Amino acid sequence: MPADSSLRWTPGRPSALVVACSDGRLQEATDAFLAGEFRITRYDRFYVPGGGGALASSGTDPQRAQQMCAECKYLVDLHAVRRVIVLFHGPSAEGRIEAMCADYRRKLPWANLTELRARQEADAADLLGRRREWASEAGVLLYRCEVDATGGLAFVNLDPDSALGSDKQMRGARN
């Protein structure tokens, strides 16, 4: 098959690495969020079931989290990424438990909505504390894509100390 002359690989480093769940229902919303908030349209993608949750050591499979952290760090180091945007997803406070990330359903099959959201927030805090293990020197931003009861989506900042949006100073890209 001949190469498409309109498609080109361009040298240089990407502006960010995005760690997100492989759930295809969220891909268009993720792209729109990144373009709207950060003006990012070209970025490395580390899409894996669980997104940010896959890096978290909570649950019954800490070896998987260790492996996912190693893979993430490899991409950050290889491409000299300066900013990692980590996405979780699940129901909003008024959402339905069916919107739970499949990885968290595996980790916490008994969890109700409140327990799930608390676990994701604890995992996000844990990831910030261990960020050098999986993000090297890159800045880290954490969000949850929340699904409300009607299927509407909103991206919520899980780190109150970080800046939100591309027009704000990156003081929140925690190093």
mmCIF file of C-alpha atoms in Angstrom:
data_model
loop_
_atom_site.group_PDB
_atom_site.id
_atom_site.type_symbol
_atom_site.label_atom_id
_atom_site.label_comp_id
_atom_site.label_asym_id
_atom_site.label_seq_id
_atom_site.Cartn_x
_atom_site.Cartn_y
_atom_site.Cartn_z
ATOM 1 C CA MET A 1 0.000 0.000 0.000
ATOM 2 C CA PRO A 2 1.552 3.355 -0.995
ATOM 3 C CA ALA A 3 2.236 5.987 1.638
ATOM 4 C CA ASP A 4 -0.312 8.764 2.040
ATOM 5 C CA SER A 5 1.567 11.951 1.182
ATOM 6 C CA SER A 6 -0.721 13.992 3.470
ATOM 7 C CA LEU A 7 0.390 12.007 6.518
ATOM 8 C CA ARG A 8 3.839 12.758 7.856
ATOM 9 C CA TRP A 9 5.937 11.886 10.846
ATOM 10 C CA THR A 10 7.451 15.022 12.260
ATOM 11 C CA PRO A 11 10.593 15.118 14.384
ATOM 12 C CA GLY A 12 10.671 16.730 17.778
ATOM 13 C CA ARG A 13 9.151 15.887 21.089
ATOM 14 C CA PRO A 14 5.444 15.784 21.822
ATOM 15 C CA SER A 15 3.992 18.442 24.080
ATOM 16 C CA ALA A 16 2.675 15.924 26.589
ATOM 17 C CA LEU A 17 2.019 12.323 27.461
ATOM 18 C CA VAL A 18 -1.588 11.482 28.302
ATOM 19 C CA VAL A 19 -2.321 8.456 30.469
ATOM 20 C CA ALA A 20 -5.962 7.525 29.967
ATOM 21 C CA CYS A 21 -8.308 4.572 29.964
ATOM 22 C CA SER A 22 -8.637 2.640 26.745
ATOM 23 C CA ASP A 23 -12.454 2.966 26.965
ATOM 24 C CA GLY A 24 -13.317 4.160 23.460
ATOM 25 C CA ARG A 25 -16.452 5.965 24.645
ATOM 26 C CA LEU A 26 -14.204 8.642 26.165
ATOM 27 C CA GLN A 27 -11.730 9.238 23.349
ATOM 28 C CA GLU A 28 -13.495 12.112 21.579
ATOM 29 C CA ALA A 29 -14.210 13.854 24.886
ATOM 30 C CA THR A 30 -10.573 13.389 25.937
ATOM 31 C CA ASP A 31 -9.300 14.918 22.697
ATOM 32 C CA ALA A 32 -11.743 17.843 23.045
ATOM 33 C CA PHE A 33 -10.721 18.432 26.680
ATOM 34 C CA LEU A 34 -7.011 18.426 25.862
ATOM 35 C CA ALA A 35 -7.481 20.741 22.882
ATOM 36 C CA GLY A 36 -9.774 23.115 24.773
ATOM 37 C CA GLU A 37 -7.968 23.319 28.112
ATOM 38 C CA PHE A 38 -4.352 22.915 27.042
ATOM 39 C CA ARG A 39 -4.368 23.535 23.279
ATOM 40 C CA ILE A 40 -2.829 20.080 22.918
ATOM 41 C CA THR A 41 -3.662 18.204 19.746
ATOM 42 C CA ARG A 42 -0.428 16.279 19.233
ATOM 43 C CA TYR A 43 0.549 14.158 22.202
ATOM 44 C CA ASP A 44 1.862 10.762 23.206
ATOM 45 C CA ARG A 45 -0.854 8.402 24.343
ATOM 46 C CA PHE A 46 -0.554 5.718 26.985
ATOM 47 C CA TYR A 47 -4.032 4.242 26.800
ATOM 48 C CA VAL A 48 -4.502 1.280 29.084
ATOM 49 C CA PRO A 49 -7.518 -0.162 30.935
ATOM 50 C CA GLY A 50 -7.811 1.955 34.060
ATOM 51 C CA GLY A 51 -5.900 5.005 32.814
ATOM 52 C CA GLY A 52 -4.418 6.614 35.922
ATOM 53 C CA GLY A 53 -5.777 3.756 38.002
ATOM 54 C CA ALA A 54 -3.516 1.323 36.154
ATOM 55 C CA LEU A 55 -0.497 3.150 37.621
ATOM 56 C CA ALA A 56 -1.932 2.983 41.144
ATOM 57 C CA SER A 57 -0.822 0.195 43.441
ATOM 58 C CA SER A 58 -4.270 -0.178 45.021
ATOM 59 C CA GLY A 59 -6.071 -3.402 44.331
ATOM 60 C CA THR A 60 -4.993 -7.009 44.162
ATOM 61 C CA ASP A 61 -2.375 -6.798 41.393
ATOM 62 C CA PRO A 62 0.520 -4.540 42.470
ATOM 63 C CA GLN A 63 2.776 -6.141 39.840
ATOM 64 C CA ARG A 64 0.544 -4.778 37.077
ATOM 65 C CA ALA A 65 0.823 -1.267 38.541
ATOM 66 C CA GLN A 66 4.608 -1.640 38.752
ATOM 67 C CA GLN A 67 4.758 -2.699 35.101
ATOM 68 C CA MET A 68 2.471 0.142 33.979
ATOM 69 C CA CYS A 69 4.613 2.665 35.893
ATOM 70 C CA ALA A 70 7.737 1.301 34.209
ATOM 71 C CA GLU A 71 6.097 1.577 30.774
ATOM 72 C CA CYS A 72 4.969 5.144 31.489
ATOM 73 C CA LYS A 73 8.429 6.176 32.715
ATOM 74 C CA TYR A 74 9.992 4.601 29.629
ATOM 75 C CA LEU A 75 7.825 6.779 27.361
ATOM 76 C CA VAL A 76 8.494 9.916 29.421
ATOM 77 C CA ASP A 77 12.253 9.356 29.339
ATOM 78 C CA LEU A 78 12.443 8.187 25.714
ATOM 79 C CA HIS A 79 10.526 11.165 24.342
ATOM 80 C CA ALA A 80 11.784 13.698 26.913
ATOM 81 C CA VAL A 81 8.183 14.500 27.872
ATOM 82 C CA ARG A 82 7.839 17.570 30.070
ATOM 83 C CA ARG A 83 4.175 17.189 31.087
ATOM 84 C CA VAL A 84 2.112 14.109 31.920
ATOM 85 C CA ILE A 85 -1.662 14.430 32.091
ATOM 86 C CA VAL A 86 -3.221 11.529 33.974
ATOM 87 C CA LEU A 87 -6.916 10.806 33.525
ATOM 88 C CA PHE A 88 -9.208 8.681 35.635
ATOM 89 C CA HIS A 89 -12.891 8.197 34.809
ATOM 90 C CA GLY A 90 -16.055 7.211 36.600
ATOM 91 C CA PRO A 91 -19.431 8.448 37.746
ATOM 92 C CA SER A 92 -19.961 11.961 39.064
ATOM 93 C CA ALA A 93 -21.295 12.296 42.616
ATOM 94 C CA GLU A 94 -24.819 12.143 41.130
ATOM 95 C CA GLY A 95 -23.877 9.644 38.404
ATOM 96 C CA ARG A 96 -24.627 5.969 38.027
ATOM 97 C CA ILE A 97 -22.289 3.210 39.194
ATOM 98 C CA GLU A 98 -22.457 1.706 35.680
ATOM 99 C CA ALA A 99 -20.069 4.459 34.586
ATOM 100 C CA MET A 100 -17.360 2.933 36.809
ATOM 101 C CA CYS A 101 -14.061 2.317 35.054
ATOM 102 C CA ALA A 102 -13.732 -1.404 34.261
ATOM 103 C CA ASP A 103 -10.312 -1.513 35.935
ATOM 104 C CA TYR A 104 -11.821 -0.241 39.181
ATOM 105 C CA ARG A 105 -14.714 -2.688 38.786
ATOM 106 C CA ARG A 106 -12.052 -5.426 38.741
ATOM 107 C CA LYS A 107 -10.178 -3.916 41.708
ATOM 108 C CA LEU A 108 -13.240 -3.006 43.790
ATOM 109 C CA PRO A 109 -16.214 -5.106 42.668
ATOM 110 C CA TRP A 110 -18.042 -4.378 45.942
ATOM 111 C CA ALA A 111 -17.523 -0.590 45.879
ATOM 112 C CA ASN A 112 -20.408 1.817 45.849
ATOM 113 C CA LEU A 113 -20.194 5.210 44.158
ATOM 114 C CA THR A 114 -18.753 7.007 47.198
ATOM 115 C CA GLU A 115 -16.109 4.323 47.816
ATOM 116 C CA LEU A 116 -15.079 4.298 44.155
ATOM 117 C CA ARG A 117 -14.638 8.063 43.992
ATOM 118 C CA ALA A 118 -12.700 8.079 47.278
ATOM 119 C CA ARG A 119 -10.397 5.294 46.021
ATOM 120 C CA GLN A 120 -9.656 7.177 42.797
ATOM 121 C CA GLU A 121 -8.891 10.340 44.764
ATOM 122 C CA ALA A 122 -6.597 8.391 47.118
ATOM 123 C CA ASP A 123 -4.887 6.785 44.109
ATOM 124 C CA ALA A 124 -4.388 10.215 42.512
ATOM 125 C CA ALA A 125 -2.789 11.526 45.729
ATOM 126 C CA ASP A 126 -0.581 8.433 45.926
ATOM 127 C CA LEU A 127 0.527 8.890 42.310
ATOM 128 C CA LEU A 128 1.480 12.505 43.009
ATOM 129 C CA GLY A 129 3.576 11.356 45.941
ATOM 130 C CA ARG A 130 5.400 8.790 43.787
ATOM 131 C CA ARG A 131 5.491 10.802 40.549
ATOM 132 C CA ARG A 132 9.270 10.506 40.059
ATOM 133 C CA GLU A 133 8.854 6.715 39.831
ATOM 134 C CA TRP A 134 6.645 6.924 36.742
ATOM 135 C CA ALA A 135 6.992 10.493 35.387
ATOM 136 C CA SER A 136 10.685 11.242 36.042
ATOM 137 C CA GLU A 137 11.087 15.035 36.055
ATOM 138 C CA ALA A 138 7.943 15.786 34.044
ATOM 139 C CA GLY A 139 5.187 17.936 35.504
ATOM 140 C CA VAL A 140 2.051 15.990 36.431
ATOM 141 C CA LEU A 141 -1.613 16.989 36.184
ATOM 142 C CA LEU A 142 -4.465 14.707 37.311
ATOM 143 C CA TYR A 143 -8.138 14.778 36.292
ATOM 144 C CA ARG A 144 -11.219 12.596 36.438
ATOM 145 C CA CYS A 145 -13.645 12.459 33.550
ATOM 146 C CA GLU A 146 -16.952 12.324 35.415
ATOM 147 C CA VAL A 147 -20.070 10.852 33.847
ATOM 148 C CA ASP A 148 -23.334 12.285 35.179
ATOM 149 C CA ALA A 149 -26.681 10.464 35.363
ATOM 150 C CA THR A 150 -27.640 11.605 31.837
ATOM 151 C CA GLY A 151 -24.300 10.594 30.265
ATOM 152 C CA GLY A 152 -22.858 14.119 30.252
ATOM 153 C CA LEU A 153 -19.110 14.422 30.787
ATOM 154 C CA ALA A 154 -17.040 16.876 32.810
ATOM 155 C CA PHE A 155 -13.308 16.861 33.541
ATOM 156 C CA VAL A 156 -12.546 17.597 37.193
ATOM 157 C CA ASN A 157 -9.124 18.520 38.533
ATOM 158 C CA LEU A 158 -8.046 15.983 41.197
ATOM 159 C CA ASP A 159 -5.136 18.123 42.404
ATOM 160 C CA PRO A 160 -6.338 21.377 43.978
ATOM 161 C CA ASP A 161 -2.782 22.762 43.976
ATOM 162 C CA SER A 162 -2.437 22.625 40.193
ATOM 163 C CA ALA A 163 -3.300 25.177 37.528
ATOM 164 C CA LEU A 164 -6.117 24.269 35.175
ATOM 165 C CA GLY A 165 -5.873 25.212 31.525
ATOM 166 C CA SER A 166 -3.218 26.218 29.069
ATOM 167 C CA ASP A 167 -3.531 29.941 29.759
ATOM 168 C CA LYS A 168 -2.515 29.550 33.382
ATOM 169 C CA GLN A 169 1.051 29.399 34.563
ATOM 170 C CA MET A 170 2.247 25.833 34.962
ATOM 171 C CA ARG A 171 2.901 26.152 38.689
ATOM 172 C CA GLY A 172 0.588 23.191 38.996
ATOM 173 C CA ALA A 173 2.638 20.945 36.768
ATOM 174 C CA ARG A 174 4.002 19.439 39.928
ATOM 175 C CA ASN A 175 7.630 18.427 39.724
#
